[in-house]
XYZ file of C-alpha atoms in Angstrom:
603
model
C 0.000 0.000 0.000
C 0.921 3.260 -0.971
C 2.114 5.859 1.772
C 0.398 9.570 2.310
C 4.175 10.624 1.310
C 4.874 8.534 -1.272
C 1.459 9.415 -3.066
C 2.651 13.071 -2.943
C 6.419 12.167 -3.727
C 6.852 15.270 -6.322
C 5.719 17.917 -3.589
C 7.441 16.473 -1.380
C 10.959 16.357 -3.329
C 9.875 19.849 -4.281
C 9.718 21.123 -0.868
C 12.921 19.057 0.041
C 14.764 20.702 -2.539
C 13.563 24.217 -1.998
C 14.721 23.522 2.207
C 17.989 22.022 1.022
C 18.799 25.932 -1.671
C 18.070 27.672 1.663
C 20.318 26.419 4.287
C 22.863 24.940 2.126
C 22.697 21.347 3.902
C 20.740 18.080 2.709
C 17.651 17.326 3.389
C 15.988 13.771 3.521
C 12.375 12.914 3.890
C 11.542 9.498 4.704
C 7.547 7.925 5.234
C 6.881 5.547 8.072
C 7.381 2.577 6.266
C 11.136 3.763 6.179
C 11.335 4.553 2.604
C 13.571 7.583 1.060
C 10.896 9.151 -0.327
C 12.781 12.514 -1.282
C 16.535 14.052 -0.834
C 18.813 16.270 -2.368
C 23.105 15.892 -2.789
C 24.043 12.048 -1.455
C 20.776 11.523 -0.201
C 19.469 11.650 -3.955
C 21.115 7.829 -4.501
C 18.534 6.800 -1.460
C 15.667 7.386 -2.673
C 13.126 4.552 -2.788
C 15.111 2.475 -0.850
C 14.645 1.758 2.633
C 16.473 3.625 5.722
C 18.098 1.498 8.672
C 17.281 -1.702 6.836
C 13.600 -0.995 6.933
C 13.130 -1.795 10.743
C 11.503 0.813 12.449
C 11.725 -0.813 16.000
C 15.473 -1.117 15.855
C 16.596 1.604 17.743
C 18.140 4.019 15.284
C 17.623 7.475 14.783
C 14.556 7.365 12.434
C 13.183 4.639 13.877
C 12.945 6.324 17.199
C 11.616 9.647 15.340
C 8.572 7.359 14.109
C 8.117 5.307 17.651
C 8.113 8.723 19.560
C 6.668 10.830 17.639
C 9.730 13.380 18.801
C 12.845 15.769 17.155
C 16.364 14.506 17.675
C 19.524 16.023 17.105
C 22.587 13.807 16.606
C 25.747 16.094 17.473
C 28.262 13.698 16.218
C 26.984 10.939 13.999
C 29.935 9.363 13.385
C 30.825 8.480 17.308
C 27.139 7.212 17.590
C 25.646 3.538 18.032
C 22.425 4.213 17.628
C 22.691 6.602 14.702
C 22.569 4.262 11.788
C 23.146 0.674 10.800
C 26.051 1.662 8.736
C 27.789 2.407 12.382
C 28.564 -1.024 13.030
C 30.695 -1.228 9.397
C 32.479 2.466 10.179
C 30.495 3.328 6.856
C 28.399 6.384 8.245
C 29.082 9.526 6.219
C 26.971 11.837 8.069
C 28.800 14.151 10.855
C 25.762 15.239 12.460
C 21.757 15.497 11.857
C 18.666 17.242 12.804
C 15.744 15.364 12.294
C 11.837 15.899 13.208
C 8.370 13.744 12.645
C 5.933 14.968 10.151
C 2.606 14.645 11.330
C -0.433 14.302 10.117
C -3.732 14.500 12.002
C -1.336 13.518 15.441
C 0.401 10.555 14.047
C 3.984 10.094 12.460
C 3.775 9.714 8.862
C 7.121 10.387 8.480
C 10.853 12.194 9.291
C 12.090 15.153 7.754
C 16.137 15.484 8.878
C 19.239 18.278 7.570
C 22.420 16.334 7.236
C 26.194 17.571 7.585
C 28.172 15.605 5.139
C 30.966 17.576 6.469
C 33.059 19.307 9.354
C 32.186 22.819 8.513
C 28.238 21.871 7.373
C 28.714 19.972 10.943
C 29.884 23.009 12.852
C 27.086 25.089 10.727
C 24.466 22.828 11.578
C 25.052 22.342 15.823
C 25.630 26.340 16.195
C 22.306 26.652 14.846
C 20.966 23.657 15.763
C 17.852 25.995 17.827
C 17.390 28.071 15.073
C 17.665 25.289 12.816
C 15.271 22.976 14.334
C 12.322 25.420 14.887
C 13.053 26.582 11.252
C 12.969 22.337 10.057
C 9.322 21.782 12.350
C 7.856 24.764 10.094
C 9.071 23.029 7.385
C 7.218 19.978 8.336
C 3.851 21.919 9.162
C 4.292 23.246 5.404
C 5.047 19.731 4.001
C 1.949 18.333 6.439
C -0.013 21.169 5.004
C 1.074 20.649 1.222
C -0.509 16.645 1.799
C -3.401 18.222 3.871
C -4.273 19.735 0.913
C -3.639 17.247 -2.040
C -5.936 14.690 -0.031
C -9.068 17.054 0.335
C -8.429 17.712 -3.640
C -8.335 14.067 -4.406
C -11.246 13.292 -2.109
C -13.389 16.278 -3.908
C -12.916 14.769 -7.122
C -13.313 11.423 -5.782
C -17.233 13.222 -4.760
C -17.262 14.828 -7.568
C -16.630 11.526 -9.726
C -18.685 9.451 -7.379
C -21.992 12.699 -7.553
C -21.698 12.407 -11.390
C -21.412 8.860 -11.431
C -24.993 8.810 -9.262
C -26.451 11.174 -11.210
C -25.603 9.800 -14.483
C -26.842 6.414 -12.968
C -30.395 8.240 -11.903
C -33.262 6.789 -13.927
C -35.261 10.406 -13.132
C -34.262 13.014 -15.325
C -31.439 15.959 -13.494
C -31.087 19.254 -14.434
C -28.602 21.774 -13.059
C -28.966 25.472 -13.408
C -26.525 28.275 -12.411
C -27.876 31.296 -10.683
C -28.825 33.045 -14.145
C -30.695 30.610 -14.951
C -27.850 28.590 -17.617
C -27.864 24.963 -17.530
C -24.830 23.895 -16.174
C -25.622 19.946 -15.936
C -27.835 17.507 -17.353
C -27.508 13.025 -16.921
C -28.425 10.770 -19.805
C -32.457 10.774 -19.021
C -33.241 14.648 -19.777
C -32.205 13.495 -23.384
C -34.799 11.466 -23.622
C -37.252 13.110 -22.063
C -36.702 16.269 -23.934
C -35.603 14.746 -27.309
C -32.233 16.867 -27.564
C -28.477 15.973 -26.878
C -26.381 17.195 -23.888
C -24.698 19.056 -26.642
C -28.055 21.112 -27.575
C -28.702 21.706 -23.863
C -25.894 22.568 -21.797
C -24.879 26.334 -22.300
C -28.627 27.390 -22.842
C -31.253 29.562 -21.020
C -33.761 26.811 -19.057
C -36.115 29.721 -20.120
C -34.954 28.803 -23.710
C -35.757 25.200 -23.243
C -38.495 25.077 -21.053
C -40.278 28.478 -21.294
C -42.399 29.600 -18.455
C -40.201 26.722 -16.027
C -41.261 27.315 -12.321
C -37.521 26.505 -11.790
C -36.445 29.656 -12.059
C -38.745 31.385 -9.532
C -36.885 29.303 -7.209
C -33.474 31.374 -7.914
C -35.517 34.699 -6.984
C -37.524 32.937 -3.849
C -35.237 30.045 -2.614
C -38.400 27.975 -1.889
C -38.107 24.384 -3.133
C -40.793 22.513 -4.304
C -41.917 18.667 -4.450
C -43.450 16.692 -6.935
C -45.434 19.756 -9.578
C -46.960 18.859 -12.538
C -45.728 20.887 -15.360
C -46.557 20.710 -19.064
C -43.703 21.707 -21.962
C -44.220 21.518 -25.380
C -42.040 18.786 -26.623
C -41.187 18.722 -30.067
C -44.920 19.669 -30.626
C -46.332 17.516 -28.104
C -47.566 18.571 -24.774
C -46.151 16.154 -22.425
C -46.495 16.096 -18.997
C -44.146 15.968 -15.847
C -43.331 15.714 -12.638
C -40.530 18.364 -11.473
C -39.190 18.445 -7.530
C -36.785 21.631 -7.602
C -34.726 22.681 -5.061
C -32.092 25.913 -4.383
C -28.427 25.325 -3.766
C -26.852 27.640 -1.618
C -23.500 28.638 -1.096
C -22.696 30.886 2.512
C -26.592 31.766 2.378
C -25.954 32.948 -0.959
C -28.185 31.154 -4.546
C -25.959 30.663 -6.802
C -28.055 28.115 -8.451
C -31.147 25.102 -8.636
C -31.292 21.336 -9.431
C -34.405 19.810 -10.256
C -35.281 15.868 -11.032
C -37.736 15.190 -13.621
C -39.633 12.720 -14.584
C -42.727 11.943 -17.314
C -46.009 12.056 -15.454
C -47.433 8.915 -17.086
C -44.202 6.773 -15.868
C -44.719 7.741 -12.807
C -48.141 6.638 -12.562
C -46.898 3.346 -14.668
C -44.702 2.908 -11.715
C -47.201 3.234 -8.895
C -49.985 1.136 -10.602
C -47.178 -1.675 -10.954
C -46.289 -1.621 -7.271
C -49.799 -0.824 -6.027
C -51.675 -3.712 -8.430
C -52.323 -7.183 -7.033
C -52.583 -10.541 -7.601
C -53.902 -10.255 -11.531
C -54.308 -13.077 -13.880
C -51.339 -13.672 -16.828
C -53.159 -15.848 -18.636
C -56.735 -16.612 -19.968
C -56.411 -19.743 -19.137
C -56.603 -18.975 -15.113
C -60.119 -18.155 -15.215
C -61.866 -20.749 -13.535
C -64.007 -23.668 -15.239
C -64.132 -26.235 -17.722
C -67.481 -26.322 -18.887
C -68.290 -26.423 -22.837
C -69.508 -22.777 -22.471
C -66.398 -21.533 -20.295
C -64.484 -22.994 -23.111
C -66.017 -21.366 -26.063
C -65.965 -17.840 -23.757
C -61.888 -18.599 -22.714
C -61.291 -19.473 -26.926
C -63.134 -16.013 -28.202
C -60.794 -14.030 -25.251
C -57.663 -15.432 -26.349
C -58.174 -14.309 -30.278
C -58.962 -10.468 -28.857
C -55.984 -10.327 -26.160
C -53.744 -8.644 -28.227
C -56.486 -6.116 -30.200
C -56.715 -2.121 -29.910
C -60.702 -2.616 -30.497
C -62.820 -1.808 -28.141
C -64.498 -4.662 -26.190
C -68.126 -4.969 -24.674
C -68.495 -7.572 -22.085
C -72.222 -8.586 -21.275
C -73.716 -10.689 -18.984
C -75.874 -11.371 -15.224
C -74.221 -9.151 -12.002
C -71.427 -11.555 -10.456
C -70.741 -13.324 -13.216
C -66.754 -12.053 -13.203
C -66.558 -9.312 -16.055
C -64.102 -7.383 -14.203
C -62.083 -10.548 -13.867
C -62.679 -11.260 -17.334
C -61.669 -7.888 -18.694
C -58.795 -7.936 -16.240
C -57.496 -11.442 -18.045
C -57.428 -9.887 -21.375
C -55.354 -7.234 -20.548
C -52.820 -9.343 -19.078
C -52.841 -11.435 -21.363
C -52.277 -9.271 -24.142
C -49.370 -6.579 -25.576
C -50.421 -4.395 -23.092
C -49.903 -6.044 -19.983
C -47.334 -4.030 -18.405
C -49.390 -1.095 -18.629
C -51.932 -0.117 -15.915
C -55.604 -1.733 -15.939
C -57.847 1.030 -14.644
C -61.369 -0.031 -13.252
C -63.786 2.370 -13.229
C -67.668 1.950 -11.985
C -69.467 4.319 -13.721
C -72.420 3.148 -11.645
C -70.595 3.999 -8.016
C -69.672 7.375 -9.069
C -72.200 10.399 -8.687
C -72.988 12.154 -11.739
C -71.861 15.313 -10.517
C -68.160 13.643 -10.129
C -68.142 11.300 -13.080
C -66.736 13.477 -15.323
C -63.600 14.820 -13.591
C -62.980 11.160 -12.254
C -62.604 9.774 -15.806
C -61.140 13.046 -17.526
C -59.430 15.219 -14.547
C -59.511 18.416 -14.338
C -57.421 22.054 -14.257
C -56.834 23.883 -10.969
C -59.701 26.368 -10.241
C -62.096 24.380 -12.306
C -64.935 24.549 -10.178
C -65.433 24.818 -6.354
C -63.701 22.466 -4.266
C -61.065 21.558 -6.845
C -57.629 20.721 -5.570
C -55.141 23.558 -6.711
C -52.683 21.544 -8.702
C -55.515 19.838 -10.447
C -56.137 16.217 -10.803
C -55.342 13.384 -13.043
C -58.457 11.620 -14.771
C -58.427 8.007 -15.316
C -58.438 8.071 -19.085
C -54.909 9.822 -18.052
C -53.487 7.063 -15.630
C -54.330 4.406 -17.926
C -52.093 5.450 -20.817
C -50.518 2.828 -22.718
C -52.201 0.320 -21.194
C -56.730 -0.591 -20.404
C -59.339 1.331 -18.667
C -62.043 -0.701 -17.834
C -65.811 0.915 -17.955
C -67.859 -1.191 -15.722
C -71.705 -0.507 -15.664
C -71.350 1.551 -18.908
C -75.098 1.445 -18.988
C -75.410 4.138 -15.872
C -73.112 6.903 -17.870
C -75.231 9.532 -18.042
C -76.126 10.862 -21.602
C -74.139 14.027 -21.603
C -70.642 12.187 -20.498
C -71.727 9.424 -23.658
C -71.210 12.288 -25.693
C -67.696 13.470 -24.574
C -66.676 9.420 -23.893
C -67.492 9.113 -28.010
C -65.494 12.161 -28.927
C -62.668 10.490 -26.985
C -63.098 6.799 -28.584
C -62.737 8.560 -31.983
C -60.224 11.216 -31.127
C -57.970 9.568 -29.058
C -57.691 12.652 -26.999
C -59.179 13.958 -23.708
C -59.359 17.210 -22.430
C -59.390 17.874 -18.773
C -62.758 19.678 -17.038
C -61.683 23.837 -16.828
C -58.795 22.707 -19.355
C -58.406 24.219 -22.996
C -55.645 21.695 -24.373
C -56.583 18.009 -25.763
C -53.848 15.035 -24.213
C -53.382 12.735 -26.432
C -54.517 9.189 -24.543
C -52.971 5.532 -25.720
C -55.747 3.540 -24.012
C -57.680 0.570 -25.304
C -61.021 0.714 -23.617
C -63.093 -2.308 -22.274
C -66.609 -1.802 -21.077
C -69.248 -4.052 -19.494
C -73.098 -3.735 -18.442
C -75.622 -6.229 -17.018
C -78.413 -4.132 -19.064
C -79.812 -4.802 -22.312
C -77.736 -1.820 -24.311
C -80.255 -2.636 -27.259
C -83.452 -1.673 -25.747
C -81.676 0.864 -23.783
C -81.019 2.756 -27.200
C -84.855 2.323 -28.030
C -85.904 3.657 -24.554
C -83.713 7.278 -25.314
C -81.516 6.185 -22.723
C -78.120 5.291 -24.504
C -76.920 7.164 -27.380
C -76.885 4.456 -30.354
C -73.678 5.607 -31.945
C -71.729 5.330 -28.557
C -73.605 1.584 -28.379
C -72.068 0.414 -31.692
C -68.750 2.013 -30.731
C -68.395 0.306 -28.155
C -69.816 -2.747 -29.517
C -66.997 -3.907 -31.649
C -65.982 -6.965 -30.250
C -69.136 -8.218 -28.073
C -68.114 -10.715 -25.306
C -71.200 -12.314 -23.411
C -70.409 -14.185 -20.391
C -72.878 -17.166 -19.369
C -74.449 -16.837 -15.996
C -73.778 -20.019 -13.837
C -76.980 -21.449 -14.015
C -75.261 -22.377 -17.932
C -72.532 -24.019 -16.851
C -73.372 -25.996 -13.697
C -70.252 -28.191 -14.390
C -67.646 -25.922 -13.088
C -69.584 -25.029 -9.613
C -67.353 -28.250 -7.999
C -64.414 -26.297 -9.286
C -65.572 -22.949 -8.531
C -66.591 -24.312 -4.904
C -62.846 -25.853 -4.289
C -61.281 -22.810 -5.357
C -63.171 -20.479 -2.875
C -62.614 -23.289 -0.034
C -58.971 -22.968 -0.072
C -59.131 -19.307 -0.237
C -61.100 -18.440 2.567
C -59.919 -21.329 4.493
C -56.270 -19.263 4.261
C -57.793 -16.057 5.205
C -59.622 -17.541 8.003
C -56.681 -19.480 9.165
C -59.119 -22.990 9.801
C -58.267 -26.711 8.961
C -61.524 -26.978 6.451
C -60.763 -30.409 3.979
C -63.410 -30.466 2.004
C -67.284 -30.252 1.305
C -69.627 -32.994 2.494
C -71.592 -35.085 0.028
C -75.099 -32.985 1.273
C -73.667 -29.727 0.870
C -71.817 -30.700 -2.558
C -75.756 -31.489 -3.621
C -77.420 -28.304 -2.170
C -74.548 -25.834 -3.841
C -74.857 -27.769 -7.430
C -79.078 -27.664 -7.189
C -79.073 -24.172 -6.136
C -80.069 -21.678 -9.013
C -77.679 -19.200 -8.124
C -79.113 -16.005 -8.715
C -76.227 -14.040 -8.042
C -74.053 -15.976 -10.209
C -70.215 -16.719 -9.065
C -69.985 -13.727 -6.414
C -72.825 -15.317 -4.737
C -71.236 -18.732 -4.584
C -67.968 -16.949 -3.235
C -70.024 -14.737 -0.278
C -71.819 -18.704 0.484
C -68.593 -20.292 0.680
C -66.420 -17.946 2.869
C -69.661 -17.299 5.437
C -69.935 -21.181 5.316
C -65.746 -21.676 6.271
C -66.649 -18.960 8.894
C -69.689 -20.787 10.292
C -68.005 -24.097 10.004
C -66.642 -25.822 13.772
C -65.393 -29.018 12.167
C -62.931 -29.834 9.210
C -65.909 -30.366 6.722
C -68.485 -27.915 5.081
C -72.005 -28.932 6.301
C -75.355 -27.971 5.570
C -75.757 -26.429 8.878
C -72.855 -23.960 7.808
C -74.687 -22.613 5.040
C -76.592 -19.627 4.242
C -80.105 -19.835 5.301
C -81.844 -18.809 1.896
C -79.557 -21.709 0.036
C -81.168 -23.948 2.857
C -85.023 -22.213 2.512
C -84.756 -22.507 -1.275
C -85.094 -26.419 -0.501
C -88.253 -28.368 -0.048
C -88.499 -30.361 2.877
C -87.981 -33.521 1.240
C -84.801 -32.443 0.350
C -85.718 -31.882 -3.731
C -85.173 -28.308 -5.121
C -88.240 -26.339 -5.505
C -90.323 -24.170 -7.977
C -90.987 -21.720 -5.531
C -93.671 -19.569 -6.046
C -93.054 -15.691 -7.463
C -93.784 -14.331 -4.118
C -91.468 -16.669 -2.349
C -88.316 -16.279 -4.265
C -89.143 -12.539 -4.152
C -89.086 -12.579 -0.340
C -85.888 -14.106 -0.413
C -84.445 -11.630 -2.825
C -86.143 -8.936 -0.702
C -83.960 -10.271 2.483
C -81.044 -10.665 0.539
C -80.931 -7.015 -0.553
C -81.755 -5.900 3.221
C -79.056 -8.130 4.685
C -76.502 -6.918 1.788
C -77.105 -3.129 2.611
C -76.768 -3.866 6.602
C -73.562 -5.410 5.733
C -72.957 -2.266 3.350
C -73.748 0.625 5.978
C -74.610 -1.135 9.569
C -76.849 -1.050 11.619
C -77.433 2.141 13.309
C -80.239 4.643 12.877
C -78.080 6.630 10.800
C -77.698 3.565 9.144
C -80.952 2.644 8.149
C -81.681 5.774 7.332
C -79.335 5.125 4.213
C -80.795 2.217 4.105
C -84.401 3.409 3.360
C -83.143 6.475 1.062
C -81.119 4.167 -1.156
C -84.118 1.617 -1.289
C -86.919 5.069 -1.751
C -89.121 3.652 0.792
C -89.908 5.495 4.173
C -88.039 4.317 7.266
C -91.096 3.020 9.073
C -91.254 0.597 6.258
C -87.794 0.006 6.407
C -88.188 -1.193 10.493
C -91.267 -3.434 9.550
C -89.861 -5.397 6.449
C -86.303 -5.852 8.944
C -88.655 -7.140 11.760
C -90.478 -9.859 8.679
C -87.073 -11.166 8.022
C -85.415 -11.453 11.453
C -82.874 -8.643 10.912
C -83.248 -6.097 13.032
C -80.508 -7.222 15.206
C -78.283 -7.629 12.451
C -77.507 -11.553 13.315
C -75.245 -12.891 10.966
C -77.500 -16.034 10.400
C -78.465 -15.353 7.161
């Protein structure tokens, strides 16, 4: 390993040199592994070779320099023992020496000595040996200085190679201003995302490049800020990004900013990717085997990969979401985001800002940097429009203009963002008579209508409810942390005669309340949901029940669903009875006729 001397060894012989023109003696510098590392007249044939045979612990001059961290003069070198090795041969040349440590941060990294190679440099050296001394220790302060110095140089650039290196290295885009506002610095990214070379950039006004640049405020106000969305035209294309800017500051003093910027839509690639669970990668995960499951899983696979749009049809709870979700993994966009939207969750009032976003001020209430619509965050890759058939006719007419535009403009906005989306939609109404009724525009119907997906309600494929059944068991049976095995034979019966009104989401809610209900390590009839159990005759066959029976259970099952939904309180109920547009006092009685007023999980 290299020594702090050594590494300096031209300053060092420098200084050596410019001691040795001054007092007319030589000078020797050796480091602490007890190598000449510089010396003028005789001592010149020394250097790089070691001192007192290279052992510092044996007791000569240097040695005891580096051990004791102390000056020594040696008044008559030739007469001493413990001068030099070359004593014990009569080969020492030297008549005297003066000799001190150099130290560095407390510790000996080395000796610095003057040398009489004669009587009169002897006699010279010993009358001012005070003089000398004090003169040699400044000498050594410089020398410690001069490698003081050279090592915070080297470690700068060291930062300064290691901060590039980072930056360089940074997948978000860097960009360096000085305090009028030049670009000083920009890493490999910022050529991307501004479609220029370093060359092109570096040199420029940022007001040049990016006119209008918040960045720059932050020269005149010092205030850094986090995370803005800004909009540049680049190379005629609004784009979108997000810009965190901060000041840097020198003895209070701006003399520039750094910002880090990245695209807007990667950003929200990024979040959707680490915010997304478990999705399906193939078409071939969704569940069943039946002959119409088949024909359903062959039509999805031929569409995986289209731009078209897609309407999915079929019974609430059948799995459209799932299905669309399927698709778009399956397909060329799967590493973009899949966005699900319920257009039948959403008020009216908020529909339209959800799916486009909107500009800050736009109406009362709005945030002040704006928002992001969902069209937006689902760039490059699906959004999916659940319930289409609840869109209200004057959002039909913008959703059109964006299917044949490919564009979307924000609510309080006056620019149109281009969109890559490929757009899925679903409904559980009849679209058809819908147009008829004046209640769906017909030329948003057939635009969405390209490719027309109808999924079979269970009823149609009672084959894959064993399947369907198994799957759910060992998924709740996980969450609920119980040894459940299996189904018993009676229960296997009553799930595959049941009608299943509410298709697969239905069989899902019966199986998890049914692990939750179960005490042994078998599914029993006793575990199940009553109105699976009342839908029975008594002899065990299923039943034709009459209309007003199987409308009393559906009547129960929407009460119990909306106590689950809002619970039980007065305030409660009171939702309850709004949402359902009957008064509450009709509420209380039809609870009472079906056992739930004290919201007993029995059902």
């Amino acid at each position: 390993m290299t020594s702090r001397l050594m590494e300096f060894q031209v300053q060092v012989q420098e200084i050596a040199s410019a001691i040795s023109a001054a007092l007319k003696l030589d000078t020797e510098v050796i480091d602490d592994a007890m190598t000449v590392v510089a010396g003028t007249g005789k001592i010149k044939k020394r250097i790089n070779k070691k001192e007192e045979n290279g052992f510092r612990d044996a007791g000569f001059l240097y040695g005891r320099v580096l051990t004791t961290n102390q000056p020594y003069i040696v008044e008559d070198a030739r007469n001493d023992p413990h001068y030099d090795p070359s004593y014990i041969t009569s080969q020492v040349e030297e008549y005297a020496e003066i000799c001190c440590p150099i130290r560095y941060q407390g510790r000996a990294i080395g000796v610095l000595g003057l040398l009489a190679f004669s009587e009169e440099q002897q006699k010279q050296l010993l009358e001012n040996k005070t003089q000398m001394l004090e003169f040699l220790e400044q000498m050594e302060k410089l020398l410690a200085g001069k490698i003081a110095e050279q090592e915070a140089i080297k470690k700068i650039q060291l930062t300064t190679i290691q901060l590039n290196t980072i930056i360089e290295s940074i997948h978000e885009g860097i960009v360096a201003i000085d305090d009028t506002g030049v670009i000083n610095h920009i890493n490999p990214p910022v050529e991307t995302l501004f479609k220029r070379k370093r060359g092109e950039l570096i040199g420029r006004s940022l007001s040049e490049v990016l006119p209008g640049s918040p960045m720059l405020e932050v020269l005149t106000t010092g205030e850094a800020y986090k995370e803005k969305e800004e909009t540049y035209e680049i190379k005629g294309v609004q784009t979108e990004f997000l810009v965190s800017t901060s000041p840097i500051r020198l003895k209070n003093q701006i003399i520039g900013a750094v910002s880090s910027i990245r695209k807007s839509s990667d950003v929200r690639r990024l979040a959707y990717s680490m915010t997304s669970s478990h999705r399906l990668s193939s078409i071939d995960e969704v569940i069943g085997e039946s002959e119409p499951l088949k024909k359903l899983k062959e039509q999805a696979s031929k569409i995986c990969n289209s731009h078209s749009t897609i309407l999915i049809t079929g019974e609430t709870g059948t799995g459209k979401g799932l299905l669309a979700m399927a698709i778009h993994h399956a397909g060329e966009r799967r590493g973009g985001p899949f966005i699900n939207v319920n257009c039948g969750a959403i008020p009216d009032s908020l529909l339209e800002s959800e799916l486009f976003g909107y500009e800050n001020g736009a109406f009362t209430g709005a945030r002040r940097q704006g928002k992001v619509g969902k069209f937006e965050l689902a760039d490059k890759g699906t959004i999916f429009l659940d319930e289409i058939g609840d869109m209200p006719l004057h959002l039909q007419i913008k959703l059109l203009h964006v299917l044949q535009t490919k564009e979307i403009e924000r609510v309080g906005g006056t620019k149109s963002i281009p969109i890559n989306v490929r757009v899925m939609a679903a409904t559980n109404k009849n679209l058809e008579q819908a147009v008829l009724d004046g209640e769906f525009r017909a030329d948003l119907y057939f635009r969405l209508n390209v490719i027309p997906i109808s999924i079979p309600p269970l009823k149609e494929r009672m084959s894959d409810i064993p399947i369907l059944m198994n799957h759910f068991l060992q998924k709740h049976m996980k969450i609920a942390n119980k040894p459940i095995e299996e189904f018993d034979d009676e229960t296997i019966k009553i799930l595959q005669e049941y009608n299943w009104p509410g298709n697969i989401r239905e069989l899902e809610n019966a199986v998890e309340y049914a692990v939750n209900m179960e005490t042994t390590t078998k599914i029993t009839p006793e575990s199940l949901p009553r109105r699976i159990l009342n839908w029975r005759k008594p002899n065990g066959q299923s039943s034709e029940l009459s209309l007003k029976k199987r409308l009393q259970m559906e009547e129960k099952y929407i009460l119990k669903n909306l106590l689950d939904k809002y619970g039980a309180s007065v305030k409660s109920k009171k939702l309850m009875a709004h949402e359902l547009e009957i008064s509450l006092a009709t509420l209380y009685r039809k609870l009472e006729e079906h056992e739930l007023l004290k919201f007993e999980k029995s059902f």
